[in-house]
mmCIF file of C-alpha atoms in Angstrom:
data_model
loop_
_atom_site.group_PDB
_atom_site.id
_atom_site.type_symbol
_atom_site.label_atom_id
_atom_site.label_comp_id
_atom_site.label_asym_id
_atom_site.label_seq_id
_atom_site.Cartn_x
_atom_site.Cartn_y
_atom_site.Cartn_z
ATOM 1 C CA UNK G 1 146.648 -123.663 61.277
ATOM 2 C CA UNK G 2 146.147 -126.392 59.277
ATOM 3 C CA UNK G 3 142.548 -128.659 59.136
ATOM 4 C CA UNK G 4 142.937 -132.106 58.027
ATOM 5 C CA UNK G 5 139.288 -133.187 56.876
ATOM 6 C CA UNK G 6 137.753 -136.386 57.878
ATOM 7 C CA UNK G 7 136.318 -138.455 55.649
ATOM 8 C CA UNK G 8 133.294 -139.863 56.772
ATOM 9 C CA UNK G 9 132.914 -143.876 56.238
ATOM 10 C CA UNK G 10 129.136 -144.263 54.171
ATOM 11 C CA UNK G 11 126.832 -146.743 55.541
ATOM 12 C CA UNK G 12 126.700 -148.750 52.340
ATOM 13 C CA UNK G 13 130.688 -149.131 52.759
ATOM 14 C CA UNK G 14 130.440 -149.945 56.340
ATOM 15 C CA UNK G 15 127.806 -152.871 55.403
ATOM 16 C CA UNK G 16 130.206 -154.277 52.608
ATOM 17 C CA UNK G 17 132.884 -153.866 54.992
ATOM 18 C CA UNK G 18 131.101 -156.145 57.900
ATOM 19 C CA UNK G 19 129.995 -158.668 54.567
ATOM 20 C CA UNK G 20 133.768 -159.315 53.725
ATOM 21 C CA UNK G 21 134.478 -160.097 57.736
ATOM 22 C CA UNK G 22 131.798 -162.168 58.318
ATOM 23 C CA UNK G 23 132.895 -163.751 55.072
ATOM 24 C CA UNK G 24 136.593 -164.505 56.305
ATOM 25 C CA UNK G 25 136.006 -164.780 59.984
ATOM 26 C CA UNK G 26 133.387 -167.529 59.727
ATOM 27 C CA UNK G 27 135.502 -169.424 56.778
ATOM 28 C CA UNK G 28 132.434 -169.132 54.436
ATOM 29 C CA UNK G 29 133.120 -170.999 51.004
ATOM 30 C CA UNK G 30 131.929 -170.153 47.803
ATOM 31 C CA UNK G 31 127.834 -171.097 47.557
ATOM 32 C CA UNK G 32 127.344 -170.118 51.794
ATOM 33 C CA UNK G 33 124.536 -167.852 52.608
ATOM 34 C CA UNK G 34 125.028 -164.376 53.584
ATOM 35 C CA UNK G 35 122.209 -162.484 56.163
ATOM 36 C CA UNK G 36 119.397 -161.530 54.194
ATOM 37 C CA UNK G 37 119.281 -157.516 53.520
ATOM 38 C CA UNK G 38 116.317 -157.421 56.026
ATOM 39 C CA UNK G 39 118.750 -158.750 58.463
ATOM 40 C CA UNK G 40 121.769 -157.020 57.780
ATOM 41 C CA UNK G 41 119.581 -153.734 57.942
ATOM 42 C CA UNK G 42 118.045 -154.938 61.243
ATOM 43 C CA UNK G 43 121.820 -155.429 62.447
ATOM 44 C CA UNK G 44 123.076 -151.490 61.210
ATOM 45 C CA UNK G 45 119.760 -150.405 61.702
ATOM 46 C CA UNK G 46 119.888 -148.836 58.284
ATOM 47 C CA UNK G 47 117.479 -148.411 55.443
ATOM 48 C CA UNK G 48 117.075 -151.847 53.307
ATOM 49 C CA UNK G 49 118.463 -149.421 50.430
ATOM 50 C CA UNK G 50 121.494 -148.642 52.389
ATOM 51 C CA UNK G 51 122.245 -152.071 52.416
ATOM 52 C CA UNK G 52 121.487 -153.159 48.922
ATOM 53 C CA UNK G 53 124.178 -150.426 47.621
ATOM 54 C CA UNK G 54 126.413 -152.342 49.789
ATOM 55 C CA UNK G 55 125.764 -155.722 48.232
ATOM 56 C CA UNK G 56 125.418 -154.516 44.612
ATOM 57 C CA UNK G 57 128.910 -152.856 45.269
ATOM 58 C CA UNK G 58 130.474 -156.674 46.392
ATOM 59 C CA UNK G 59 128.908 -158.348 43.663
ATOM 60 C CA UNK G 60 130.243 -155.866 41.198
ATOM 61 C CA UNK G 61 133.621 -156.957 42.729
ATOM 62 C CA UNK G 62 132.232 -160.753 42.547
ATOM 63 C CA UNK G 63 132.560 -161.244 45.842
ATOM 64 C CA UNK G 64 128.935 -162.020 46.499
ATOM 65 C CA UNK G 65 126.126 -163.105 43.906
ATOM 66 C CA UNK G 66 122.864 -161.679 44.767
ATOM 67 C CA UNK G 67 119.702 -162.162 43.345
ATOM 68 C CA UNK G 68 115.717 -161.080 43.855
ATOM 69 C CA UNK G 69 114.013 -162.717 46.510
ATOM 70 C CA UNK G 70 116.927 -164.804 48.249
ATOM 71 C CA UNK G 71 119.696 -163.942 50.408
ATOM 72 C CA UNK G 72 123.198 -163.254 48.900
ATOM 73 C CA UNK G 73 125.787 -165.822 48.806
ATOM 74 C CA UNK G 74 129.564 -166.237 48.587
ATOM 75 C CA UNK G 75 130.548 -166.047 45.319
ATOM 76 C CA UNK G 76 133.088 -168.020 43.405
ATOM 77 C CA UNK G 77 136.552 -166.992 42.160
ATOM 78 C CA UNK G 78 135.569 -165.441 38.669
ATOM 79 C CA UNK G 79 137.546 -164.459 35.824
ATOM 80 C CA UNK G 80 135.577 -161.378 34.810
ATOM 81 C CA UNK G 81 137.033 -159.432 37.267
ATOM 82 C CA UNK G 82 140.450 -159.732 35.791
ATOM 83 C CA UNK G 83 139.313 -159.663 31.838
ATOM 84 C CA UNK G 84 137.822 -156.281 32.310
ATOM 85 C CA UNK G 85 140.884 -155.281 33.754
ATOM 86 C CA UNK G 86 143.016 -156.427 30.882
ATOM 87 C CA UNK G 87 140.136 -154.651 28.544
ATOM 88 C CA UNK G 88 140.259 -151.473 29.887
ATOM 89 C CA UNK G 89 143.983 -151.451 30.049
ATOM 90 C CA UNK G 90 144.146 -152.371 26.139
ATOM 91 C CA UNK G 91 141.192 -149.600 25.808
ATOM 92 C CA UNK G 92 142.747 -146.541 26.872
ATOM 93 C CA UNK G 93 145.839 -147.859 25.546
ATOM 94 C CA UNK G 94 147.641 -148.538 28.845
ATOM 95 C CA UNK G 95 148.494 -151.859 27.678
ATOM 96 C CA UNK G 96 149.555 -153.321 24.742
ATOM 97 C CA UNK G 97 149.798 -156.748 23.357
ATOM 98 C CA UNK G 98 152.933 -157.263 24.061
ATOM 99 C CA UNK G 99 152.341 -156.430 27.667
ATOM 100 C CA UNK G 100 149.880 -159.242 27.394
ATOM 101 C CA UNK G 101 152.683 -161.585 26.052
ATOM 102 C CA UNK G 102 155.263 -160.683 28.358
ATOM 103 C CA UNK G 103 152.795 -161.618 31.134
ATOM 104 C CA UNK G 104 151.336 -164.706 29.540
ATOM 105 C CA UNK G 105 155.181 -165.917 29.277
ATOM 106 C CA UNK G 106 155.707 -166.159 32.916
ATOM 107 C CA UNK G 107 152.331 -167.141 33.938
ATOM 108 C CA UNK G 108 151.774 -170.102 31.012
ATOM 109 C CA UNK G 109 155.535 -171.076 32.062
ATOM 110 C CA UNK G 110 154.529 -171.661 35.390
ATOM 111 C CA UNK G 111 151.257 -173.386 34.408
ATOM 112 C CA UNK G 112 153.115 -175.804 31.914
ATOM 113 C CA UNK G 113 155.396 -176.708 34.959
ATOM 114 C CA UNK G 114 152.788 -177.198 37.139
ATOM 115 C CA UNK G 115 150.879 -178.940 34.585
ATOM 116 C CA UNK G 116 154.272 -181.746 34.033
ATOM 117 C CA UNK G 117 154.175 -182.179 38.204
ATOM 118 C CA UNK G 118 150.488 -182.295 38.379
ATOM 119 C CA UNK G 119 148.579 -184.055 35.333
ATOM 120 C CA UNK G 120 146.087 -186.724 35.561
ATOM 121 C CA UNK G 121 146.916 -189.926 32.727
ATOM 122 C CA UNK G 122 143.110 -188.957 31.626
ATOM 123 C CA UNK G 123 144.765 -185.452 31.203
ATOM 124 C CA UNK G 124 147.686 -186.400 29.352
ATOM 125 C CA UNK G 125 145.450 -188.332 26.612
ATOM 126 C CA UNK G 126 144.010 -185.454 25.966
ATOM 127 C CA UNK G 127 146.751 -182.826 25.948
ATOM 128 C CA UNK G 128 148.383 -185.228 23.534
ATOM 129 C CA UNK G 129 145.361 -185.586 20.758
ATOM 130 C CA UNK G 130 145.090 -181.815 21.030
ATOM 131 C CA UNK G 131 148.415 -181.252 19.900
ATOM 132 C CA UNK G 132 147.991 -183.665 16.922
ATOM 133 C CA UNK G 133 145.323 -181.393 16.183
ATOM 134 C CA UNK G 134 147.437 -178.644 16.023
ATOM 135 C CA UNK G 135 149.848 -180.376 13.974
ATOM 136 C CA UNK G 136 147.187 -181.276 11.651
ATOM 137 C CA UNK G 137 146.478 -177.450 11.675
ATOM 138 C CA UNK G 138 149.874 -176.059 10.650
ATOM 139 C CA UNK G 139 149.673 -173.603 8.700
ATOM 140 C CA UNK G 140 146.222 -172.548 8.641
ATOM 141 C CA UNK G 141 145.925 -169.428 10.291
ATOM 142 C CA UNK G 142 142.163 -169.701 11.569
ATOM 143 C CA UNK G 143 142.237 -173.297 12.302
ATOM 144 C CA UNK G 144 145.373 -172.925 13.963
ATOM 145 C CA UNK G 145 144.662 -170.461 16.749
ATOM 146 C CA UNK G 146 140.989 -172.417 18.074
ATOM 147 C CA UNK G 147 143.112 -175.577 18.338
ATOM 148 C CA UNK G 148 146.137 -173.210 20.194
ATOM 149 C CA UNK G 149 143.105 -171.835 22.321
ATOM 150 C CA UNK G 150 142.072 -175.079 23.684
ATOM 151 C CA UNK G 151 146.011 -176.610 23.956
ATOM 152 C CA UNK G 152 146.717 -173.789 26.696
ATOM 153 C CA UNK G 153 143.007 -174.521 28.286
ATOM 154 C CA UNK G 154 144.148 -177.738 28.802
ATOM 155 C CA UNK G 155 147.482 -177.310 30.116
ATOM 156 C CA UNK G 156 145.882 -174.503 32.950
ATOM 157 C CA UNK G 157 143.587 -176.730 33.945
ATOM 158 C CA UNK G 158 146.205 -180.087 33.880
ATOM 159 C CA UNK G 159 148.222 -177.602 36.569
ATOM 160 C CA UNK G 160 145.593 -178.004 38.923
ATOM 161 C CA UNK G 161 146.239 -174.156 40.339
ATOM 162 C CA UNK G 162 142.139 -172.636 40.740
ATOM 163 C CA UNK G 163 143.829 -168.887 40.608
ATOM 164 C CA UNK G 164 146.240 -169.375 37.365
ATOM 165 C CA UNK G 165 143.183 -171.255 36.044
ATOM 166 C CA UNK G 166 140.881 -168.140 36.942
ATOM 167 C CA UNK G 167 143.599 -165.726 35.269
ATOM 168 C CA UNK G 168 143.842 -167.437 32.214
ATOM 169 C CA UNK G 169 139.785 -167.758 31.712
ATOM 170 C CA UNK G 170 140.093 -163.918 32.323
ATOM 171 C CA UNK G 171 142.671 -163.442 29.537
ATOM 172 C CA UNK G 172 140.991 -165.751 27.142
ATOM 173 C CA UNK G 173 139.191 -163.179 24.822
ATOM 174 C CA UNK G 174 142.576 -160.690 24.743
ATOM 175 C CA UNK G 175 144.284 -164.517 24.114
ATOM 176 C CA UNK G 176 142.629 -165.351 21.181
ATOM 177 C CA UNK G 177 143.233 -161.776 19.315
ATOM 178 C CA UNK G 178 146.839 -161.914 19.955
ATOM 179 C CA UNK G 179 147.442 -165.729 19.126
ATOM 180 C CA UNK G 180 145.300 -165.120 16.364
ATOM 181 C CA UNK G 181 147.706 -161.751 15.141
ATOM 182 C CA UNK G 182 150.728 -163.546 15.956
ATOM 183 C CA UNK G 183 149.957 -166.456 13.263
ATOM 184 C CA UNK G 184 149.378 -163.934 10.832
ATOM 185 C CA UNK G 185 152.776 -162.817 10.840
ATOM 186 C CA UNK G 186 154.161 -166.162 10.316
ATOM 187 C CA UNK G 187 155.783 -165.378 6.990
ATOM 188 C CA UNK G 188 156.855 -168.085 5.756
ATOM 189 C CA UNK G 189 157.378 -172.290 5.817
ATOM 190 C CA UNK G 190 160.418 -172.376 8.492
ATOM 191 C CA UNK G 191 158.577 -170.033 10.799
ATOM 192 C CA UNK G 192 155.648 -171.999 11.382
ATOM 193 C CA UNK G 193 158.122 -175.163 12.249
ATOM 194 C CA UNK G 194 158.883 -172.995 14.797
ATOM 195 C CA UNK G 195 155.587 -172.255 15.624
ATOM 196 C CA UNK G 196 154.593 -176.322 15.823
ATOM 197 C CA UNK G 197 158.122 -177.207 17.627
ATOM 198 C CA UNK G 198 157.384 -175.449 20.779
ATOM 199 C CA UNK G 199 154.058 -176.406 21.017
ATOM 200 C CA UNK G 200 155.099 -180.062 20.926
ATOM 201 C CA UNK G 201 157.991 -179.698 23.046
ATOM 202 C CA UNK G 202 155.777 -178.384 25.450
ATOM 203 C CA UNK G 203 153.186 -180.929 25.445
ATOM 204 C CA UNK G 204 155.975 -183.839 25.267
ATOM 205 C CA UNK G 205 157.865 -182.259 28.541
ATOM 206 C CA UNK G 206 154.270 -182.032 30.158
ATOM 207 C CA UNK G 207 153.778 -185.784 28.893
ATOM 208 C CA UNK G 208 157.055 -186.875 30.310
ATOM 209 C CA UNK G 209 156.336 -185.222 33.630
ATOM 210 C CA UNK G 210 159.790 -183.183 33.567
ATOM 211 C CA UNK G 211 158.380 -179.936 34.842
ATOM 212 C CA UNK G 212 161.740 -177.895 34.332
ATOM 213 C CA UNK G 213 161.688 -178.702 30.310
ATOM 214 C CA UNK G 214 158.028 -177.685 30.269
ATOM 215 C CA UNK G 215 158.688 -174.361 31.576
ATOM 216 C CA UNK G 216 161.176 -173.755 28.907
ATOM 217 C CA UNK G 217 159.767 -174.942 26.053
ATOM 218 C CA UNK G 218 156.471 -172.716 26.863
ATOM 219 C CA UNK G 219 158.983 -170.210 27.342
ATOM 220 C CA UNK G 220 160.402 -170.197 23.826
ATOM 221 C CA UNK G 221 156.967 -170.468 22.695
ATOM 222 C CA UNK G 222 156.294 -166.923 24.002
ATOM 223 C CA UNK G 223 159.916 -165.772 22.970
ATOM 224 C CA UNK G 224 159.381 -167.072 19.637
ATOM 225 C CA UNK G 225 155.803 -165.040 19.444
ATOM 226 C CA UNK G 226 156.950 -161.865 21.070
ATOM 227 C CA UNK G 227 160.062 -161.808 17.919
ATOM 228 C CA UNK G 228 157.217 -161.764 15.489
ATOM 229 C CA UNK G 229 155.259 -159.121 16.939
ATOM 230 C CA UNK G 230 158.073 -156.591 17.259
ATOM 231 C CA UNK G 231 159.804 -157.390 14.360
ATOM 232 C CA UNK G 232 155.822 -156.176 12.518
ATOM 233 C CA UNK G 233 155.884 -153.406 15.114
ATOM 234 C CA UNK G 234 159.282 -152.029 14.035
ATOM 235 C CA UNK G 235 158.158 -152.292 10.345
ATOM 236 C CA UNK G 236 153.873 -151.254 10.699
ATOM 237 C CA UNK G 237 153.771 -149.826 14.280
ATOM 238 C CA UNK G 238 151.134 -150.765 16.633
ATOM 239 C CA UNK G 239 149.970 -154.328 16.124
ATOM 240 C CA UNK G 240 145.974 -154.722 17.351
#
């Protein structure tokens, strides 16, 4: 005869479980109150402890912010979450930089295209100085990839989309190490024409509002960067 075992539901879980509800059912926005953990253990009838596992485990998942003294509160969409996910996959070696590439091509497409349908004059201004930044940066590795960093900050938030702005934030750190390896395997003068074109095709089909021809060039931008790194890969191996 077989026994199938049960597995019994902790308190702690059954709290967090009742917090993400009460979260949803009520509509709560980010900044709402939550029931203090001398009410929530009043409700379960549960040690205060018992309940403080529960909301350490939420805001671990940034669900809730808690603090000493005061009653938890609905957190707001945070990047973190998704950057330590993206760290640990690069840490045990589950993902690789081009992974990261491959991803940031579809997601920055659809950001640039959103960013064409979407952008403020006031954002337009100053998506177009940035990129005469960067063109005032060609060549120069380490000036290059701050002014890159802030072009593709601008563009995220220019799409107006909180969740592809939230991924992005979350990718930022693993952005700058592989923008800043991909410019150092720009070999020579007609690669980093490359390297300038799409970023001001990009910024020009954002300027122009034509959505479609945003998505493309940003495309190419990320084709353009993913040739570089496996062409070093095929020669050197593993690029960090």
């Amino acid at each position: 005869m077989v026994e199938f075992g049960v597995r019994q539901i902790r308190i702690s879980d059954q709290v967090a479980d009742y917090i993400v509800r009460l979260i949803r059912t009520e509509g709560l926005r980010s900044g709402d109150t939550l029931p203090s953990e001398a009410e929530l253990a009043r409700r379960f009838d549960v040690s205060r402890p018992a309940v403080r596992e529960a909301t350490n485990a939420l805001a671990g998942r940034g669900i809730i912010t808690v603090s000493t003294g005061r009653s938890p509160t609905v957190a707001s969409m945070a990047s973190s979450s998704f950057a330590g996910l993206v760290d640990h996959g690069l840490a045990i070696g589950q993902v690789g930089m081009l992974d990261v590439l491959h991803a940031r091509r579809g997601i920055e497409g659809v950001t640039a295209q959103l960013a064409a349908a979407n952008r403020s004059d006031a954002q337009a201004l100053e998506l177009a100085t940035q990129v005469e930044v960067l063109v005032s940066a060609r060549g120069r590795s380490e000036a290059f990839w701050q002014d890159d960093l802030r072009f593709h900050q601008l563009i995220a938030i220019a799409a107006g989309n909180p969740l592809l702005t939230s991924m992005l934030e979350g990718l930022s750190d693993v952005v700058s190490r592989s923008t800043r390896a991909g410019l150092a395997l720009a070999r020579d003068e007609p690669e980093w024409d490359e390297i300038v074109d799409v970023h001001v095709r990009t910024a020009d089909a954002i300027l122009a509002g034509e959505p479609e021809r945003a998505r493309a060039a940003m495309a190419d931008h990320f084709t353009s960067a993913i040739r570089r790194f496996e062409r070093a890969m095929a020669q050197d191996g593993d690029i960090e």
